[in-house]
mmCIF file with all atom_site columns, C-alpha atoms in Angstrom:
data_model
loop_
_atom_site.group_PDB
_atom_site.id
_atom_site.type_symbol
_atom_site.label_atom_id
_atom_site.label_alt_id
_atom_site.label_comp_id
_atom_site.label_asym_id
_atom_site.label_entity_id
_atom_site.label_seq_id
_atom_site.pdbx_PDB_ins_code
_atom_site.Cartn_x
_atom_site.Cartn_y
_atom_site.Cartn_z
_atom_site.occupancy
_atom_site.B_iso_or_equiv
_atom_site.pdbx_formal_charge
_atom_site.auth_seq_id
_atom_site.auth_comp_id
_atom_site.auth_asym_id
_atom_site.auth_atom_id
_atom_site.pdbx_PDB_model_num
ATOM 1   C CA . MET N 1 1   ? 2.284   8.777  -17.264 1.00 0.00 ? 26  MET N CA 1
ATOM 2   C CA . CYS N 1 2   ? 3.357   8.620  -20.807 1.00 0.00 ? 27  CYS N CA 1
ATOM 3   C CA . ALA N 1 3   ? 3.289   12.617 -21.182 1.00 0.00 ? 28  ALA N CA 1
ATOM 4   C CA . VAL N 1 4   ? 4.919   12.888 -17.804 1.00 0.00 ? 29  VAL N CA 1
ATOM 5   C CA . LEU N 1 5   ? 7.765   10.973 -18.520 1.00 0.00 ? 30  LEU N CA 1
ATOM 6   C CA . ALA N 1 6   ? 8.029   12.494 -22.533 1.00 0.00 ? 31  ALA N CA 1
ATOM 7   C CA . ARG N 1 7   ? 8.095   16.169 -20.519 1.00 0.00 ? 32  ARG N CA 1
ATOM 8   C CA . ARG N 1 8   ? 11.257  14.807 -18.740 1.00 0.00 ? 33  ARG N CA 1
ATOM 9   C CA . LEU N 1 9   ? 13.167  13.510 -21.518 1.00 0.00 ? 34  LEU N CA 1
ATOM 10  C CA . ALA N 1 10  ? 12.900  16.709 -23.088 1.00 0.00 ? 35  ALA N CA 1
ATOM 11  C CA . THR N 1 11  ? 16.288  18.309 -22.209 1.00 0.00 ? 36  THR N CA 1
ATOM 12  C CA . GLU N 1 12  ? 18.152  15.078 -23.155 1.00 0.00 ? 37  GLU N CA 1
ATOM 13  C CA . PRO N 1 13  ? 18.149  14.696 -27.376 1.00 0.00 ? 38  PRO N CA 1
ATOM 14  C CA . ALA N 1 14  ? 19.403  11.513 -27.026 1.00 0.00 ? 39  ALA N CA 1
ATOM 15  C CA . VAL N 1 15  ? 17.071  9.813  -26.001 1.00 0.00 ? 40  VAL N CA 1
ATOM 16  C CA . THR N 1 16  ? 14.419  11.988 -28.492 1.00 0.00 ? 41  THR N CA 1
ATOM 17  C CA . ALA N 1 17  ? 13.094  9.302  -30.365 1.00 0.00 ? 42  ALA N CA 1
ATOM 18  C CA . ALA N 1 18  ? 12.249  7.359  -26.971 1.00 0.00 ? 43  ALA N CA 1
ATOM 19  C CA . ARG N 1 19  ? 10.740  10.280 -25.830 1.00 0.00 ? 44  ARG N CA 1
ATOM 20  C CA . THR N 1 20  ? 8.797   10.925 -29.051 1.00 0.00 ? 45  THR N CA 1
ATOM 21  C CA . ALA N 1 21  ? 7.586   7.156  -28.509 1.00 0.00 ? 46  ALA N CA 1
ATOM 22  C CA . LEU N 1 22  ? 6.328   8.190  -25.176 1.00 0.00 ? 47  LEU N CA 1
ATOM 23  C CA . LEU N 1 23  ? 4.362   11.375 -26.676 1.00 0.00 ? 48  LEU N CA 1
ATOM 24  C CA . VAL N 1 24  ? 2.594   8.492  -29.320 1.00 0.00 ? 49  VAL N CA 1
ATOM 25  C CA . ARG N 1 25  ? 1.531   6.933  -26.661 1.00 0.00 ? 50  ARG N CA 1
ATOM 26  C CA . ALA N 1 26  ? -0.130  9.632  -24.714 1.00 0.00 ? 51  ALA N CA 1
ATOM 27  C CA . VAL N 1 27  ? -1.945  10.497 -27.805 1.00 0.00 ? 52  VAL N CA 1
ATOM 28  C CA . ASP N 1 28  ? -5.603  10.361 -26.824 1.00 0.00 ? 53  ASP N CA 1
ATOM 29  C CA . LEU N 1 29  ? -7.950  9.304  -29.558 1.00 0.00 ? 54  LEU N CA 1
ATOM 30  C CA . THR N 1 30  ? -11.188 10.432 -26.887 1.00 0.00 ? 55  THR N CA 1
ATOM 31  C CA . SER N 1 31  ? -9.705  13.229 -25.534 1.00 0.00 ? 56  SER N CA 1
ATOM 32  C CA . PRO N 1 32  ? -11.682 16.582 -26.698 1.00 0.00 ? 57  PRO N CA 1
ATOM 33  C CA . GLU N 1 33  ? -10.526 19.052 -29.502 1.00 0.00 ? 58  GLU N CA 1
ATOM 34  C CA . ALA N 1 34  ? -7.836  21.496 -27.036 1.00 0.00 ? 59  ALA N CA 1
ATOM 35  C CA . GLU N 1 35  ? -6.763  18.473 -25.606 1.00 0.00 ? 60  GLU N CA 1
ATOM 36  C CA . LEU N 1 36  ? -5.984  16.609 -28.514 1.00 0.00 ? 61  LEU N CA 1
ATOM 37  C CA . VAL N 1 37  ? -4.549  19.523 -30.332 1.00 0.00 ? 62  VAL N CA 1
ATOM 38  C CA . LEU N 1 38  ? -2.134  20.256 -27.468 1.00 0.00 ? 63  LEU N CA 1
ATOM 39  C CA . SER N 1 39  ? -0.922  16.510 -27.580 1.00 0.00 ? 64  SER N CA 1
ATOM 40  C CA . LEU N 1 40  ? -0.064  17.278 -30.921 1.00 0.00 ? 65  LEU N CA 1
ATOM 41  C CA . ARG N 1 41  ? 1.864   20.140 -31.262 1.00 0.00 ? 66  ARG N CA 1
ATOM 42  C CA . GLU N 1 42  ? 4.196   18.442 -28.181 1.00 0.00 ? 67  GLU N CA 1
ATOM 43  C CA . LEU N 1 43  ? 4.337   15.984 -30.361 1.00 0.00 ? 68  LEU N CA 1
ATOM 44  C CA . VAL N 1 44  ? 5.256   18.009 -33.279 1.00 0.00 ? 69  VAL N CA 1
ATOM 45  C CA . ALA N 1 45  ? 7.730   20.037 -30.878 1.00 0.00 ? 70  ALA N CA 1
ATOM 46  C CA . ALA N 1 46  ? 10.013  17.151 -30.395 1.00 0.00 ? 71  ALA N CA 1
ATOM 47  C CA . VAL N 1 47  ? 10.783  16.372 -34.068 1.00 0.00 ? 72  VAL N CA 1
ATOM 48  C CA . GLU N 1 48  ? 10.345  20.420 -35.239 1.00 0.00 ? 73  GLU N CA 1
ATOM 49  C CA . GLY N 1 49  ? 13.642  19.915 -37.626 1.00 0.00 ? 74  GLY N CA 1
ATOM 50  C CA . ARG N 1 50  ? 13.895  16.789 -37.859 1.00 0.00 ? 75  ARG N CA 1
ATOM 51  C CA . PRO N 1 51  ? 12.255  15.338 -41.064 1.00 0.00 ? 76  PRO N CA 1
ATOM 52  C CA . VAL N 1 52  ? 13.200  11.623 -40.984 1.00 0.00 ? 77  VAL N CA 1
ATOM 53  C CA . LEU N 1 53  ? 12.188  11.223 -37.589 1.00 0.00 ? 78  LEU N CA 1
ATOM 54  C CA . ALA N 1 54  ? 9.117   13.227 -37.939 1.00 0.00 ? 79  ALA N CA 1
ATOM 55  C CA . VAL N 1 55  ? 8.205   10.216 -41.047 1.00 0.00 ? 80  VAL N CA 1
ATOM 56  C CA . ARG N 1 56  ? 8.817   7.854  -38.679 1.00 0.00 ? 81  ARG N CA 1
ATOM 57  C CA . VAL N 1 57  ? 6.908   9.383  -35.660 1.00 0.00 ? 82  VAL N CA 1
ATOM 58  C CA . ALA N 1 58  ? 3.907   9.968  -38.352 1.00 0.00 ? 83  ALA N CA 1
ATOM 59  C CA . GLU N 1 59  ? 4.049   6.060  -38.860 1.00 0.00 ? 84  GLU N CA 1
ATOM 60  C CA . ASP N 1 60  ? 4.178   5.550  -35.541 1.00 0.00 ? 85  ASP N CA 1
ATOM 61  C CA . LEU N 1 61  ? 1.277   8.023  -34.663 1.00 0.00 ? 86  LEU N CA 1
ATOM 62  C CA . GLU N 1 62  ? -0.392  5.666  -37.414 1.00 0.00 ? 87  GLU N CA 1
ATOM 63  C CA . GLU N 1 63  ? 0.505   2.312  -36.216 1.00 0.00 ? 88  GLU N CA 1
ATOM 64  C CA . ALA N 1 64  ? -0.617  2.849  -32.569 1.00 0.00 ? 89  ALA N CA 1
ATOM 65  C CA . HIS N 1 65  ? -3.902  4.235  -33.090 1.00 0.00 ? 90  HIS N CA 1
ATOM 66  C CA . ARG N 1 66  ? -5.267  2.077  -35.622 1.00 0.00 ? 91  ARG N CA 1
ATOM 67  C CA . TYR N 1 67  ? -6.290  -0.428 -33.626 1.00 0.00 ? 92  TYR N CA 1
ATOM 68  C CA . GLY N 1 68  ? -8.392  -0.190 -30.468 1.00 0.00 ? 93  GLY N CA 1
ATOM 69  C CA . ASP N 1 69  ? -11.885 0.237  -28.870 1.00 0.00 ? 94  ASP N CA 1
ATOM 70  C CA . PRO N 1 70  ? -13.570 1.543  -30.770 1.00 0.00 ? 95  PRO N CA 1
ATOM 71  C CA . LEU N 1 71  ? -13.849 5.507  -31.106 1.00 0.00 ? 96  LEU N CA 1
ATOM 72  C CA . HIS N 1 72  ? -17.822 6.651  -30.909 1.00 0.00 ? 97  HIS N CA 1
ATOM 73  C CA . ASP N 1 73  ? -17.435 10.841 -32.298 1.00 0.00 ? 98  ASP N CA 1
ATOM 74  C CA . LEU N 1 74  ? -14.248 11.131 -34.470 1.00 0.00 ? 99  LEU N CA 1
ATOM 75  C CA . SER N 1 75  ? -15.164 14.860 -34.507 1.00 0.00 ? 100 SER N CA 1
ATOM 76  C CA . PRO N 1 76  ? -12.633 16.153 -32.008 1.00 0.00 ? 101 PRO N CA 1
ATOM 77  C CA . ALA N 1 77  ? -10.003 13.844 -33.836 1.00 0.00 ? 102 ALA N CA 1
ATOM 78  C CA . LEU N 1 78  ? -10.612 15.407 -37.420 1.00 0.00 ? 103 LEU N CA 1
ATOM 79  C CA . ALA N 1 79  ? -10.956 18.593 -35.805 1.00 0.00 ? 104 ALA N CA 1
ATOM 80  C CA . ALA N 1 80  ? -7.252  17.692 -35.342 1.00 0.00 ? 105 ALA N CA 1
ATOM 81  C CA . VAL N 1 81  ? -6.093  16.876 -38.257 1.00 0.00 ? 106 VAL N CA 1
ATOM 82  C CA . ARG N 1 82  ? -7.697  19.610 -39.746 1.00 0.00 ? 107 ARG N CA 1
ATOM 83  C CA . VAL N 1 83  ? -6.031  21.633 -37.446 1.00 0.00 ? 108 VAL N CA 1
ATOM 84  C CA . LEU N 1 84  ? -2.454  20.620 -38.175 1.00 0.00 ? 109 LEU N CA 1
ATOM 85  C CA . ALA N 1 85  ? -3.502  20.677 -42.047 1.00 0.00 ? 110 ALA N CA 1
ATOM 86  C CA . SER N 1 86  ? -3.550  23.843 -41.610 1.00 0.00 ? 111 SER N CA 1
ATOM 87  C CA . GLU N 1 87  ? -0.832  25.244 -40.327 1.00 0.00 ? 112 GLU N CA 1
ATOM 88  C CA . GLY N 1 88  ? 0.595   24.233 -44.365 1.00 0.00 ? 113 GLY N CA 1
ATOM 89  C CA . ARG N 1 89  ? 4.428   22.652 -42.466 1.00 0.00 ? 114 ARG N CA 1
ATOM 90  C CA . LEU N 1 90  ? 5.708   19.375 -43.411 1.00 0.00 ? 115 LEU N CA 1
ATOM 91  C CA . VAL N 1 91  ? 5.745   18.192 -39.947 1.00 0.00 ? 116 VAL N CA 1
ATOM 92  C CA . GLU N 1 92  ? 1.938   19.123 -38.588 1.00 0.00 ? 117 GLU N CA 1
ATOM 93  C CA . GLY N 1 93  ? 1.012   18.048 -42.138 1.00 0.00 ? 118 GLY N CA 1
ATOM 94  C CA . LEU N 1 94  ? 2.703   14.234 -41.685 1.00 0.00 ? 119 LEU N CA 1
ATOM 95  C CA . LEU N 1 95  ? 1.185   14.126 -38.345 1.00 0.00 ? 120 LEU N CA 1
ATOM 96  C CA . ALA N 1 96  ? -2.580  14.878 -39.568 1.00 0.00 ? 121 ALA N CA 1
ATOM 97  C CA . VAL N 1 97  ? -1.512  12.135 -42.455 1.00 0.00 ? 122 VAL N CA 1
ATOM 98  C CA . GLY N 1 98  ? -0.833  9.472  -39.945 1.00 0.00 ? 123 GLY N CA 1
ATOM 99  C CA . LEU N 1 99  ? -3.400  10.210 -37.621 1.00 0.00 ? 124 LEU N CA 1
ATOM 100 C CA . VAL N 1 100 ? -6.449  10.322 -40.110 1.00 0.00 ? 125 VAL N CA 1
ATOM 101 C CA . THR N 1 101 ? -5.262  6.933  -42.018 1.00 0.00 ? 126 THR N CA 1
ATOM 102 C CA . ALA N 1 102 ? -5.207  5.540  -38.159 1.00 0.00 ? 127 ALA N CA 1
ATOM 103 C CA . LEU N 1 103 ? -8.998  6.733  -37.683 1.00 0.00 ? 128 LEU N CA 1
ATOM 104 C CA . GLY N 1 104 ? -9.703  5.292  -41.204 1.00 0.00 ? 129 GLY N CA 1
ATOM 105 C CA . VAL N 1 105 ? -8.375  2.030  -40.374 1.00 0.00 ? 130 VAL N CA 1
ATOM 106 C CA . ARG N 1 106 ? -9.849  1.931  -36.879 1.00 0.00 ? 131 ARG N CA 1
ATOM 107 C CA . LYS N 1 107 ? -13.105 2.994  -38.318 1.00 0.00 ? 132 LYS N CA 1
ATOM 108 C CA . GLU N 1 108 ? -13.318 1.484  -41.653 1.00 0.00 ? 133 GLU N CA 1
ATOM 109 C CA . TRP N 1 109 ? -12.972 4.626  -43.990 1.00 0.00 ? 134 TRP N CA 1
ATOM 110 C CA . PRO N 1 110 ? -15.770 6.556  -43.277 1.00 0.00 ? 135 PRO N CA 1
ATOM 111 C CA . ASP N 1 111 ? -16.351 9.418  -45.188 1.00 0.00 ? 136 ASP N CA 1
ATOM 112 C CA . SER N 1 112 ? -15.191 12.093 -43.227 1.00 0.00 ? 137 SER N CA 1
ATOM 113 C CA . CYS N 1 113 ? -11.889 9.751  -43.366 1.00 0.00 ? 138 CYS N CA 1
ATOM 114 C CA . ARG N 1 114 ? -11.870 9.777  -47.312 1.00 0.00 ? 139 ARG N CA 1
ATOM 115 C CA . ALA N 1 115 ? -12.761 13.265 -47.396 1.00 0.00 ? 140 ALA N CA 1
ATOM 116 C CA . ALA N 1 116 ? -9.637  14.473 -45.144 1.00 0.00 ? 141 ALA N CA 1
ATOM 117 C CA . VAL N 1 117 ? -7.053  12.725 -47.043 1.00 0.00 ? 142 VAL N CA 1
ATOM 118 C CA . VAL N 1 118 ? -8.526  13.484 -50.062 1.00 0.00 ? 143 VAL N CA 1
ATOM 119 C CA . GLU N 1 119 ? -7.872  17.505 -48.289 1.00 0.00 ? 144 GLU N CA 1
ATOM 120 C CA . LEU N 1 120 ? -4.253  16.357 -47.335 1.00 0.00 ? 145 LEU N CA 1
ATOM 121 C CA . ARG N 1 121 ? -3.364  15.151 -50.834 1.00 0.00 ? 146 ARG N CA 1
ATOM 122 C CA . ARG N 1 122 ? -3.889  19.491 -51.512 1.00 0.00 ? 147 ARG N CA 1
ATOM 123 C CA . HIS N 1 123 ? -1.196  20.230 -49.150 1.00 0.00 ? 148 HIS N CA 1
ATOM 124 C CA . PRO N 1 124 ? 1.373   23.097 -49.936 1.00 0.00 ? 149 PRO N CA 1
ATOM 125 C CA . GLU N 1 125 ? 4.284   20.170 -48.854 1.00 0.00 ? 150 GLU N CA 1
ATOM 126 C CA . LEU N 1 126 ? 5.074   17.702 -51.747 1.00 0.00 ? 151 LEU N CA 1
ATOM 127 C CA . GLU N 1 127 ? 6.319   14.830 -48.527 1.00 0.00 ? 152 GLU N CA 1
ATOM 128 C CA . VAL N 1 128 ? 2.377   15.195 -46.914 1.00 0.00 ? 153 VAL N CA 1
ATOM 129 C CA . ARG N 1 129 ? 0.824   14.982 -50.397 1.00 0.00 ? 154 ARG N CA 1
ATOM 130 C CA . GLU N 1 130 ? 3.290   12.467 -51.779 1.00 0.00 ? 155 GLU N CA 1
ATOM 131 C CA . ALA N 1 131 ? 2.094   10.295 -47.996 1.00 0.00 ? 156 ALA N CA 1
ATOM 132 C CA . ALA N 1 132 ? -1.954  11.221 -48.112 1.00 0.00 ? 157 ALA N CA 1
ATOM 133 C CA . TYR N 1 133 ? -1.807  9.830  -51.955 1.00 0.00 ? 158 TYR N CA 1
ATOM 134 C CA . VAL N 1 134 ? -0.267  6.224  -50.836 1.00 0.00 ? 159 VAL N CA 1
ATOM 135 C CA . THR N 1 135 ? -3.039  6.183  -48.386 1.00 0.00 ? 160 THR N CA 1
ATOM 136 C CA . ASP N 1 136 ? -4.908  3.108  -49.454 1.00 0.00 ? 161 ASP N CA 1
ATOM 137 C CA . LEU N 1 137 ? -8.966  4.624  -48.057 1.00 0.00 ? 162 LEU N CA 1
ATOM 138 C CA . GLY N 1 138 ? -9.819  0.949  -48.129 1.00 0.00 ? 163 GLY N CA 1
ATOM 139 C CA . GLY N 1 139 ? -10.505 -0.648 -51.285 1.00 0.00 ? 164 GLY N CA 1
ATOM 140 C CA . ARG N 1 140 ? -13.637 1.683  -51.474 1.00 0.00 ? 165 ARG N CA 1
#
């Protein structure tokens, strides 16, 4: 429902923040990789060219998905993080950091999430690297 409503708001720039909030909530971490990547690309498109909004949306993505029902298989979500990070661009990288941080907190920082953050610390975009460096990996 959130995604449908967000698509209806796509043509109205004055409500981009409301639209992105809906798109963040429409991300389903239990989805197959292709579906998850599609949801995240829709979010990327909504904030493209707006770096300040991209930072806020990445924080919202982290906050919205760091708690919830247990995730039994992180593979699709971590694959989506890799897809976003591999683009080498700012918005995708920031969302990758937000998503992997949510996964890490939610699953008490398994090695796979730690490795994804370490990889993001080598991202081409300085802002993404810094966001990854300030990520608290759970004190291990």
